Amino acid sequence: MQFPYSWLKTQANPDLSADKLEHLLTMAGLEVEEIDTAAPAFSGVVVAEVKSVEKHPDADRLNVTQVDAGTGDLVQIVCGAPNVKPGIKVPCSLPGAVLPGNFKIKPTKMRGVPSNGMLCSTNELGLPDDGVDGLHILPEDAPVGTNIREYLDLDDTLFTLKITPNRADCLSVKGIAREVSALTQCVFTPVEIQTASIGSEKKQAVRIDSPADCGRFISRVIENVNAKAPTPDWMKQRLERSGIRSISALVDIGNYVMLEIGQPMHVFDADKLSGSLIVRRAQNGETLACLNEKTVTLADNTLVVADEKGALSLAGLMGGEASAVSDETQNIVLEAAWFAPEIIAGKSRQYGFGSDSSFRFERGVDYRLQADAIERATELVLEICGGAAGEMVEAQGKLPEAKQVELRLGRLKTVLGVEIPAEQVEIILQHLGLQPEKTAEGFRVTSPSFRFDIEIEADLIEEIGRVYGYENIPDDYTSGRLKMLALPETKRPRFAVYNEMAAHGYREVVSYAFVDEQWEQDFAANTHPIRLQNPLAAQYAVMRSTLIGGLVEVLQNNLNRKQNRVRVFEIARVFRKDSADQFVQNERIGGLWYGSVLPEQWGEKTRNVDFYDMKADVESLLKSKEVSFVKTEHPALHPGRAANIVSDGRVVGFVGELHPKWLQKYDLPQAPLVFEIDMDAVLGREKTRYQPVSKFQPARRDLAFVMPEAVTHDDLINALKAAANKLVQEISVFDVYRGTGVPEGMKSVAVKIILQDMESTLTDEVIEPLVAKMIKAAAEKDAQLRA
C-alpha cells in the first residue's frame, strides 16, 4: 500500500515527522517498507510564463523564447520542445539550478543564440511521465516565480507499507488514518459522505444469484456525463503518488474512491448493458474479454457480474471490455459490492493476472462500505463530469455477522506483563473503532465490519499491546533457569537420525509438500489426492502422500548437472485421507540412492548399488528393533525387488528399486533404490536391557539347506528360531548358492548358528539334539539339509 503523507494528513494530521511516523507505524505492526520523496532532489526550478516564441534562425527544431520567471526581466531561453507556445506556464530552471543527476544549468549558446536557462519536461525533473511530448504544462493560475517544489508539493513523503493479510482495513487512506489516530490520539476526520441529489428517474436493476458469495450489490445510474472531462490535477497527483496511473476521469474516480475509503468499484457504460446486473457463478467454458486485453475461459468456481446476455466482468478481479466506459460514454452505472474473500482468493493465480481490487477483496473489504462508496463516487462524478444521478438499487445476500469479544483486564495484565489503566484501554479501543462496553471484568467489544480479524480475547490483547507500544512494556528477565527435559529412554533424539544419515553419506533435501498430481498417480497410485483450493501453480495442485516424487526430482536435477552418484534423504510430513475421508498427516523419512556404492577409485571395483545395500541402511536406522522384510508390490517399485518393512508386527515402510516404467518416463539411465519409513518407528527404540557376558566358549554350527525359490530367507530363519532355545544366541544367513549340484528352481542357503551357555561349556551331547530339532523344523518349510 503506497500513499502520500499529504493525503493522510487530510484525515489524520499527527504532529510527527515522516521518520517518526515510519517508526511508529512499523512498531504497531504496519511495516513501512520504504519512504521516499515525491521527486528526486533538484533546486533552482521555478514557475515561468512563456511570453513569446520565435523560430531559431539556424535550426528548424529550435525556438527562441522570452520567459517571465519572476526575476523582473524577461529571460531568453532556447527551447526544442514541440509544445512550447506563448501564454503557457512551465517549470523553468535558471542558471545555477541543479537538476536530478547533478546536472547544473549554466548560460550557454545554442547554434549561436544565447540561452539563459532551460524549460523542463516531467522526465527532466524526475517526475512520473505525464504522456505529454515536450514541456510539463502547469495550470493557468500557477504563480510565476514560485519554487516548483513548493508549488507541486514535491517534498511530500511517499510511504510504502507492507500490509499483513489480516489488516485489509489498512489498504486505504481512511484505514491508515484511523490507525494513526489510535496511535497518536490525533483527531480522525474521515471524508464526509454527501448524499447525492436525485436528478434522474433511471435505475439499474440488480440481482444476486449466488448469495453465499456476494453479500451486497449496489448500483446507481448517472445520466449525461461528460466522459471526456479531464481528471483534476489534485486527483491525478494523489493517484500517481499512490502508484496508480491516471486513465480517464471516470476510471480515475473509481480508483480514487478505492484508495480513499477502501471500497473497490466498477463503472459500466449503461448503454452497453442488457437488462439486470446479476452476480452469479460462471458457466464452464464461458469466455470473457477483459480490460487487460486478455480473453479468459471461465470455470464454475469463478464469480462474475453479468447481464441478461452474458458475463460482463470477473467479480472483484477485472472488468470486461464489452461494457467498459470510453470517451463516447454518456450514461454510466456505478457498481459497488461485497464479495466473500474465499470466492476471490486464488483467482489471480488461476487466470494469470491480478488487480488492486482483487488484492483487497481476497483479504476482506468492509461489508458496510458499499453505499458510502457509491455516494462518494457520485459526488466526484457530478463535480468533474456532470450529469444527473438516479436512485441507488441494492440487493443483499449473506453478510458476515459481527462478533462480540470479551476483554478481561486481569488477563490483559497477565499476558502483557504490565498494568494499563482501564481508562487508557477504553480510549485505545474507541480510537480503533471497536465500540467498547464496560463489564465487571473489563470490556465487551463488538468487532466492526472493517476488522475481520477480531475474533477472540487474544486479538484484543494484541491490539492493546501494539497501540500501547511494545517498547513501553518493561523487559524483565526470568529469575529461574530453563532447561530442556530429557528424552525418555525409549525415544531416540531426532538429531541422531540426521547424524546417522549424514554418516552413511546421505545429504538432506527439502522439497514442497505441494506436488504434481501425476506424481501421486505414478508413485502412490493415489487417484484421489488432497487437492488445494488455491494452488500456487498447476504443478503444485495436490498434497503429497509419499516423499518419492520429490526425491526423484532431486535426482533428475543432479543428473542434469552431471552428478552420477546421488544419495539424498528427506524428513517431512505426508498427507492422505482415511476411510472416513478425514485428513491424516504423519511424518516420514525417505531416502534415495543412485549410482555406484563407492566413489570411483583404484582400490575397489565399481559396483552399482543394489537392494541389499539399501536394506542395510534401513536396518541401521531401525537397529534397536526386530525388523523383517516381506516381499510386496508397490506402484513405485520394481515388482520383484520391493519389500515392506515390518516392525513389531506392523508395516512401517517400504524399500526397493524404482519401477522400470518410471525410469523411462522420468528419463533415468538406471534404477535408483528408495525407502520410506514412518518417523515414529525410527525414533522409537527398545528399552536398554543389560545381561552378563558368558565366560564360556561359544559353539558354531554351519548348516546348508536346499529349498525352493519360493521359500524366503525369513521363512527359514523363523522356522529355526521357533525350534531354538535360550542356548541359541544367533542365527544368520552367510551364503546363498544356485548352480551346479542344486536342482533347477531350488537354492542352497547356508546358515550360521551360534550357541553359548552362561553356566558351562557346551558339549556335543547338548548341541546335537538341539540342532537336529532345528533341522526338522526347517524340513517342515521344505528346506532339506544339503548332502
GROMACS .gro file of C-alpha atoms in nm, residues 199-510:
model
  312
  199GLY     CA    1  -3.188   1.422  -1.082
  200SER     CA    2  -3.277   1.113  -1.284
  201GLU     CA    3  -3.553   0.856  -1.263
  202LYS     CA    4  -3.348   0.586  -1.430
  203LYS     CA    5  -3.245   0.284  -1.220
  204GLN     CA    6  -3.031  -0.021  -1.287
  205ALA     CA    7  -3.190  -0.343  -1.160
  206VAL     CA    8  -2.955  -0.582  -0.976
  207ARG     CA    9  -2.985  -0.943  -0.861
  208ILE     CA   10  -2.770  -1.186  -0.662
  209ASP     CA   11  -2.796  -1.550  -0.775
  210SER     CA   12  -2.508  -1.663  -0.552
  211PRO     CA   13  -2.593  -1.518  -0.208
  212ALA     CA   14  -2.317  -1.708  -0.025
  213ASP     CA   15  -2.054  -1.542  -0.248
  214CYS     CA   16  -2.194  -1.188  -0.262
  215GLY     CA   17  -2.341  -1.024   0.046
  216ARG     CA   18  -2.430  -0.686  -0.102
  217PHE     CA   19  -2.456  -0.545  -0.454
  218ILE     CA   20  -2.545  -0.179  -0.521
  219SER     CA   21  -2.588   0.013  -0.845
  220ARG     CA   22  -2.661   0.372  -0.944
  221VAL     CA   23  -2.722   0.522  -1.286
  222ILE     CA   24  -2.578   0.864  -1.371
  223GLU     CA   25  -2.701   1.010  -1.699
  224ASN     CA   26  -2.550   1.264  -1.936
  225VAL     CA   27  -2.192   1.258  -1.808
  226ASN     CA   28  -1.903   1.418  -1.994
  227ALA     CA   29  -1.663   1.124  -2.028
  228LYS     CA   30  -1.403   1.348  -2.193
  229ALA     CA   31  -1.373   1.575  -1.891
  230PRO     CA   32  -1.010   1.584  -1.770
  231THR     CA   33  -0.914   1.438  -1.436
  232PRO     CA   34  -0.832   1.723  -1.193
  233ASP     CA   35  -0.461   1.771  -1.124
  234TRP     CA   36  -0.509   1.714  -0.750
  235MET     CA   37  -0.667   1.374  -0.813
  236LYS     CA   38  -0.404   1.278  -1.071
  237GLN     CA   39  -0.131   1.370  -0.826
  238ARG     CA   40  -0.275   1.161  -0.544
  239LEU     CA   41  -0.328   0.861  -0.774
  240GLU     CA   42   0.022   0.881  -0.920
  241ARG     CA   43   0.179   0.914  -0.576
  242SER     CA   44  -0.018   0.606  -0.472
  243GLY     CA   45   0.122   0.408  -0.763
  244ILE     CA   46  -0.183   0.418  -0.993
  245ARG     CA   47  -0.169   0.562  -1.345
  246SER     CA   48  -0.434   0.810  -1.448
  247ILE     CA   49  -0.651   0.675  -1.735
  248SER     CA   50  -0.968   0.884  -1.765
  249ALA     CA   51  -1.185   1.078  -1.526
  250LEU     CA   52  -1.449   0.804  -1.483
  251VAL     CA   53  -1.193   0.528  -1.427
  252ASP     CA   54  -0.979   0.752  -1.205
  253ILE     CA   55  -1.277   0.830  -0.980
  254GLY     CA   56  -1.332   0.459  -0.912
  255ASN     CA   57  -0.964   0.410  -0.829
  256TYR     CA   58  -0.961   0.723  -0.615
  257VAL     CA   59  -1.257   0.608  -0.403
  258MET     CA   60  -1.090   0.269  -0.359
  259LEU     CA   61  -0.772   0.431  -0.227
  260GLU     CA   62  -0.955   0.690  -0.019
  261ILE     CA   63  -1.203   0.473   0.172
  262GLY     CA   64  -1.109   0.115   0.075
  263GLN     CA   65  -1.403   0.000  -0.142
  264PRO     CA   66  -1.317  -0.124  -0.494
  265MET     CA   67  -1.571  -0.012  -0.754
  266HIS     CA   68  -1.654  -0.061  -1.119
  267VAL     CA   69  -1.803   0.175  -1.376
  268PHE     CA   70  -2.015   0.030  -1.659
  269ASP     CA   71  -2.132   0.202  -1.974
  270ALA     CA   72  -2.507   0.193  -1.910
  271ASP     CA   73  -2.594   0.187  -2.280
  272LYS     CA   74  -2.397  -0.137  -2.328
  273LEU     CA   75  -2.594  -0.330  -2.065
  274SER     CA   76  -2.888  -0.557  -2.134
  275GLY     CA   77  -3.140  -0.595  -1.854
  276SER     CA   78  -3.044  -0.658  -1.492
  277LEU     CA   79  -2.696  -0.681  -1.349
  278ILE     CA   80  -2.660  -1.029  -1.200
  279VAL     CA   81  -2.397  -1.171  -0.966
  280ARG     CA   82  -2.364  -1.543  -1.039
  281ARG     CA   83  -2.117  -1.827  -1.083
  282ALA     CA   84  -1.968  -1.857  -1.430
  283GLN     CA   85  -2.056  -2.145  -1.656
  284ASN     CA   86  -1.774  -2.382  -1.752
  285GLY     CA   87  -1.633  -2.275  -2.087
  286GLU     CA   88  -1.788  -1.927  -2.079
  287THR     CA   89  -1.545  -1.667  -2.219
  288LEU     CA   90  -1.478  -1.304  -2.130
  289ALA     CA   91  -1.261  -1.041  -2.297
  290CYS     CA   92  -1.106  -0.844  -2.012
  291LEU     CA   93  -0.984  -0.485  -1.989
  292ASN     CA   94  -0.623  -0.604  -1.991
  293GLU     CA   95  -0.675  -0.731  -2.348
  294LYS     CA   96  -0.679  -1.095  -2.238
  295THR     CA   97  -0.963  -1.330  -2.320
  296VAL     CA   98  -1.018  -1.592  -2.050
  297THR     CA   99  -1.217  -1.913  -2.041
  298LEU     CA  100  -1.411  -1.921  -1.717
  299ALA     CA  101  -1.462  -2.206  -1.472
  300ASP     CA  102  -1.764  -2.260  -1.249
  301ASN     CA  103  -1.563  -2.173  -0.936
  302THR     CA  104  -1.549  -1.811  -1.056
  303LEU     CA  105  -1.794  -1.536  -0.965
  304VAL     CA  106  -1.896  -1.297  -1.242
  305VAL     CA  107  -2.109  -0.988  -1.283
  306ALA     CA  108  -2.333  -1.048  -1.583
  307ASP     CA  109  -2.635  -0.906  -1.762
  308GLU     CA  110  -2.908  -1.094  -1.946
  309LYS     CA  111  -2.673  -1.165  -2.240
  310GLY     CA  112  -2.364  -1.292  -2.058
  311ALA     CA  113  -2.069  -1.223  -1.831
  312LEU     CA  114  -1.954  -0.860  -1.810
  313SER     CA  115  -1.668  -0.880  -1.559
  314LEU     CA  116  -1.476  -1.111  -1.330
  315ALA     CA  117  -1.623  -1.018  -0.993
  316GLY     CA  118  -1.367  -0.845  -0.776
  317LEU     CA  119  -1.087  -0.903  -1.026
  318MET     CA  120  -1.120  -0.738  -1.367
  319GLY     CA  121  -1.382  -0.562  -1.578
  320GLY     CA  122  -1.482  -0.673  -1.923
  321GLU     CA  123  -1.401  -0.488  -2.243
  322ALA     CA  124  -1.755  -0.505  -2.386
  323SER     CA  125  -1.913  -0.291  -2.109
  324ALA     CA  126  -1.619  -0.057  -2.043
  325VAL     CA  127  -1.660   0.322  -2.046
  326SER     CA  128  -1.497   0.525  -2.323
  327ASP     CA  129  -1.481   0.888  -2.438
  328GLU     CA  130  -1.816   0.834  -2.614
  329THR     CA  131  -1.993   0.714  -2.298
  330GLN     CA  132  -2.294   0.927  -2.200
  331ASN     CA  133  -2.462   0.723  -1.926
  332ILE     CA  134  -2.287   0.515  -1.661
  333VAL     CA  135  -2.369   0.264  -1.390
  334LEU     CA  136  -2.166   0.279  -1.070
  335GLU     CA  137  -2.135  -0.060  -0.902
  336ALA     CA  138  -2.006  -0.146  -0.554
  337ALA     CA  139  -2.027  -0.491  -0.394
  338TRP     CA  140  -1.912  -0.703  -0.105
  339PHE     CA  141  -1.772  -1.037  -0.217
  340ALA     CA  142  -1.675  -1.317   0.021
  341PRO     CA  143  -1.292  -1.330   0.041
  342GLU     CA  144  -1.282  -1.705  -0.021
  343ILE     CA  145  -1.453  -1.676  -0.362
  344ILE     CA  146  -1.198  -1.416  -0.480
  345ALA     CA  147  -0.889  -1.576  -0.325
  346GLY     CA  148  -0.675  -1.764  -0.574
  347LYS     CA  149  -0.843  -1.628  -0.887
  348SER     CA  150  -0.542  -1.409  -0.967
  349ARG     CA  151  -0.327  -1.720  -0.991
  350GLN     CA  152  -0.598  -1.916  -1.169
  351TYR     CA  153  -0.630  -1.664  -1.452
  352GLY     CA  154  -0.274  -1.532  -1.453
  353PHE     CA  155  -0.340  -1.170  -1.359
  354GLY     CA  156  -0.450  -0.968  -1.060
  355SER     CA  157  -0.564  -0.616  -0.978
  356ASP     CA  158  -0.575  -0.370  -0.689
  357SER     CA  159  -0.939  -0.471  -0.643
  358SER     CA  160  -0.868  -0.842  -0.612
  359PHE     CA  161  -0.584  -0.767  -0.369
  360ARG     CA  162  -0.841  -0.605  -0.139
  361PHE     CA  163  -1.137  -0.837  -0.193
  362GLU     CA  164  -0.940  -1.155  -0.123
  363ARG     CA  165  -0.832  -1.006   0.213
  364GLY     CA  166  -1.176  -0.878   0.306
  365VAL     CA  167  -1.349  -0.544   0.242
  366ASP     CA  168  -1.571  -0.364   0.493
  367TYR     CA  169  -1.919  -0.505   0.429
  368ARG     CA  170  -2.093  -0.179   0.527
  369LEU     CA  171  -1.892   0.046   0.296
  370GLN     CA  172  -2.067  -0.005  -0.038
  371ALA     CA  173  -2.334   0.267  -0.010
  372ASP     CA  174  -2.074   0.521   0.111
  373ALA     CA  175  -1.854   0.437  -0.188
  374ILE     CA  176  -2.142   0.490  -0.432
  375GLU     CA  177  -2.227   0.826  -0.273
  376ARG     CA  178  -1.864   0.942  -0.271
  377ALA     CA  179  -1.811   0.836  -0.632
  378THR     CA  180  -2.137   1.005  -0.733
  379GLU     CA  181  -2.024   1.330  -0.572
  380LEU     CA  182  -1.696   1.321  -0.767
  381VAL     CA  183  -1.860   1.225  -1.098
  382LEU     CA  184  -2.113   1.509  -1.072
  383GLU     CA  185  -1.837   1.753  -0.976
  384ILE     CA  186  -1.593   1.652  -1.253
  385CYS     CA  187  -1.806   1.505  -1.533
  386GLY     CA  188  -2.151   1.647  -1.460
  387GLY     CA  189  -2.470   1.451  -1.513
  388ALA     CA  190  -2.783   1.354  -1.322
  389ALA     CA  191  -2.786   1.075  -1.061
  390GLY     CA  192  -3.060   0.820  -1.009
  391GLU     CA  193  -3.161   0.628  -0.700
  392MET     CA  194  -2.937   0.353  -0.562
  393VAL     CA  195  -3.062  -0.002  -0.611
  394GLU     CA  196  -2.944  -0.267  -0.365
  395ALA     CA  197  -2.957  -0.647  -0.350
  396GLN     CA  198  -2.847  -0.844  -0.045
  397GLY     CA  199  -2.703  -1.189   0.004
  398LYS     CA  200  -2.535  -1.342   0.306
  399LEU     CA  201  -2.327  -1.092   0.505
  400PRO     CA  202  -2.084  -1.171   0.790
  401GLU     CA  203  -2.211  -1.143   1.145
  402ALA     CA  204  -2.043  -0.910   1.394
  403LYS     CA  205  -1.872  -1.097   1.676
  404GLN     CA  206  -1.877  -0.994   2.042
  405VAL     CA  207  -1.550  -1.046   2.225
  406GLU     CA  208  -1.483  -1.012   2.598
  407LEU     CA  209  -1.163  -0.848   2.726
  408ARG     CA  210  -1.062  -0.913   3.089
  409LEU     CA  211  -0.828  -0.653   3.234
  410GLY     CA  212  -0.671  -0.919   3.458
  411ARG     CA  213  -0.592  -1.135   3.157
  412LEU     CA  214  -0.455  -0.829   2.975
  413LYS     CA  215  -0.210  -0.766   3.260
  414THR     CA  216  -0.108  -1.133   3.275
  415VAL     CA  217  -0.031  -1.157   2.902
  416LEU     CA  218   0.138  -0.820   2.852
  417GLY     CA  219   0.312  -0.813   3.188
  418VAL     CA  220   0.215  -0.452   3.251
  419GLU     CA  221  -0.093  -0.291   3.405
  420ILE     CA  222  -0.265  -0.048   3.167
  421PRO     CA  223  -0.533   0.173   3.327
  422ALA     CA  224  -0.889   0.088   3.227
  423GLU     CA  225  -0.943   0.446   3.105
  424GLN     CA  226  -0.648   0.416   2.865
  425VAL     CA  227  -0.768   0.077   2.743
  426GLU     CA  228  -1.111   0.223   2.670
  427ILE     CA  229  -0.959   0.516   2.476
  428ILE     CA  230  -0.747   0.280   2.268
  429LEU     CA  231  -1.046   0.062   2.185
  430GLN     CA  232  -1.255   0.367   2.093
  431HIS     CA  233  -0.988   0.506   1.861
  432LEU     CA  234  -0.963   0.167   1.691
  433GLY     CA  235  -1.336   0.183   1.621
  434LEU     CA  236  -1.412  -0.121   1.839
  435GLN     CA  237  -1.709   0.028   2.034
  436PRO     CA  238  -1.619  -0.094   2.387
  437GLU     CA  239  -1.882  -0.155   2.656
  438LYS     CA  240  -1.780  -0.181   3.021
  439THR     CA  241  -1.829  -0.514   3.200
  440ALA     CA  242  -1.750  -0.637   3.551
  441GLU     CA  243  -1.411  -0.775   3.440
  442GLY     CA  244  -1.321  -0.530   3.166
  443PHE     CA  245  -1.486  -0.458   2.832
  444ARG     CA  246  -1.709  -0.619   2.574
  445VAL     CA  247  -1.621  -0.532   2.217
  446THR     CA  248  -1.828  -0.572   1.902
  447SER     CA  249  -1.595  -0.635   1.612
  448PRO     CA  250  -1.658  -0.368   1.349
  449SER     CA  251  -1.731  -0.450   0.988
  450PHE     CA  252  -1.381  -0.344   0.880
  451ARG     CA  253  -1.198  -0.578   1.121
  452PHE     CA  254  -1.239  -0.943   1.016
  453ASP     CA  255  -0.954  -1.047   1.243
  454ILE     CA  256  -1.108  -0.957   1.583
  455GLU     CA  257  -1.245  -1.294   1.696
  456ILE     CA  258  -1.103  -1.390   2.037
  457GLU     CA  259  -0.969  -1.221   2.350
  458ALA     CA  260  -0.610  -1.267   2.238
  459ASP     CA  261  -0.683  -1.049   1.932
  460LEU     CA  262  -0.792  -0.762   2.157
  461ILE     CA  263  -0.487  -0.804   2.382
  462GLU     CA  264  -0.266  -0.783   2.074
  463GLU     CA  265  -0.443  -0.462   1.966
  464ILE     CA  266  -0.395  -0.305   2.310
  465GLY     CA  267  -0.030  -0.413   2.320
  466ARG     CA  268   0.071  -0.274   1.982
  467VAL     CA  269  -0.112   0.060   2.029
  468TYR     CA  270   0.018   0.098   2.384
  469GLY     CA  271   0.363   0.032   2.238
  470TYR     CA  272   0.570  -0.283   2.274
  471GLU     CA  273   0.870  -0.065   2.358
  472ASN     CA  274   0.676   0.063   2.664
  473ILE     CA  275   0.645  -0.286   2.809
  474PRO     CA  276   0.936  -0.349   3.052
  475ASP     CA  277   1.172  -0.628   2.953
  476ASP     CA  278   1.201  -0.807   3.287
  477TYR     CA  279   1.411  -1.122   3.295
  478THR     CA  280   1.308  -1.452   3.449
  479SER     CA  281   1.488  -1.541   3.771
  480GLY     CA  282   1.484  -1.916   3.717
  481ARG     CA  283   1.687  -2.129   3.482
  482LEU     CA  284   1.524  -2.308   3.192
  483LYS     CA  285   1.645  -2.640   3.065
  484MET     CA  286   1.517  -2.896   2.821
  485LEU     CA  287   1.353  -3.208   2.961
  486ALA     CA  288   1.543  -3.527   2.898
  487LEU     CA  289   1.401  -3.765   2.639
  488PRO     CA  290   1.260  -4.091   2.772
  489GLU     CA  291   1.484  -4.392   2.727
  490THR     CA  292   1.251  -4.534   2.462
  491LYS     CA  293   1.286  -4.223   2.243
  492ARG     CA  294   1.573  -4.154   2.009
  493PRO     CA  295   1.691  -3.791   1.962
  494ARG     CA  296   1.584  -3.655   1.624
  495PHE     CA  297   1.926  -3.513   1.560
  496ALA     CA  298   2.074  -3.860   1.592
  497VAL     CA  299   1.878  -3.962   1.281
  498TYR     CA  300   2.019  -3.669   1.083
  499ASN     CA  301   2.370  -3.754   1.202
  500GLU     CA  302   2.334  -4.118   1.110
  501MET     CA  303   2.206  -4.041   0.761
  502ALA     CA  304   2.494  -3.800   0.709
  503ALA     CA  305   2.738  -4.064   0.835
  504HIS     CA  306   2.604  -4.305   0.572
  505GLY     CA  307   2.678  -4.045   0.303
  506TYR     CA  308   2.326  -3.906   0.251
  507ARG     CA  309   2.258  -3.536   0.202
  508GLU     CA  310   1.938  -3.380   0.333
  509VAL     CA  311   1.695  -3.219   0.089
  510VAL     CA  312   1.378  -3.017   0.146
   0.00000   0.00000   0.00000
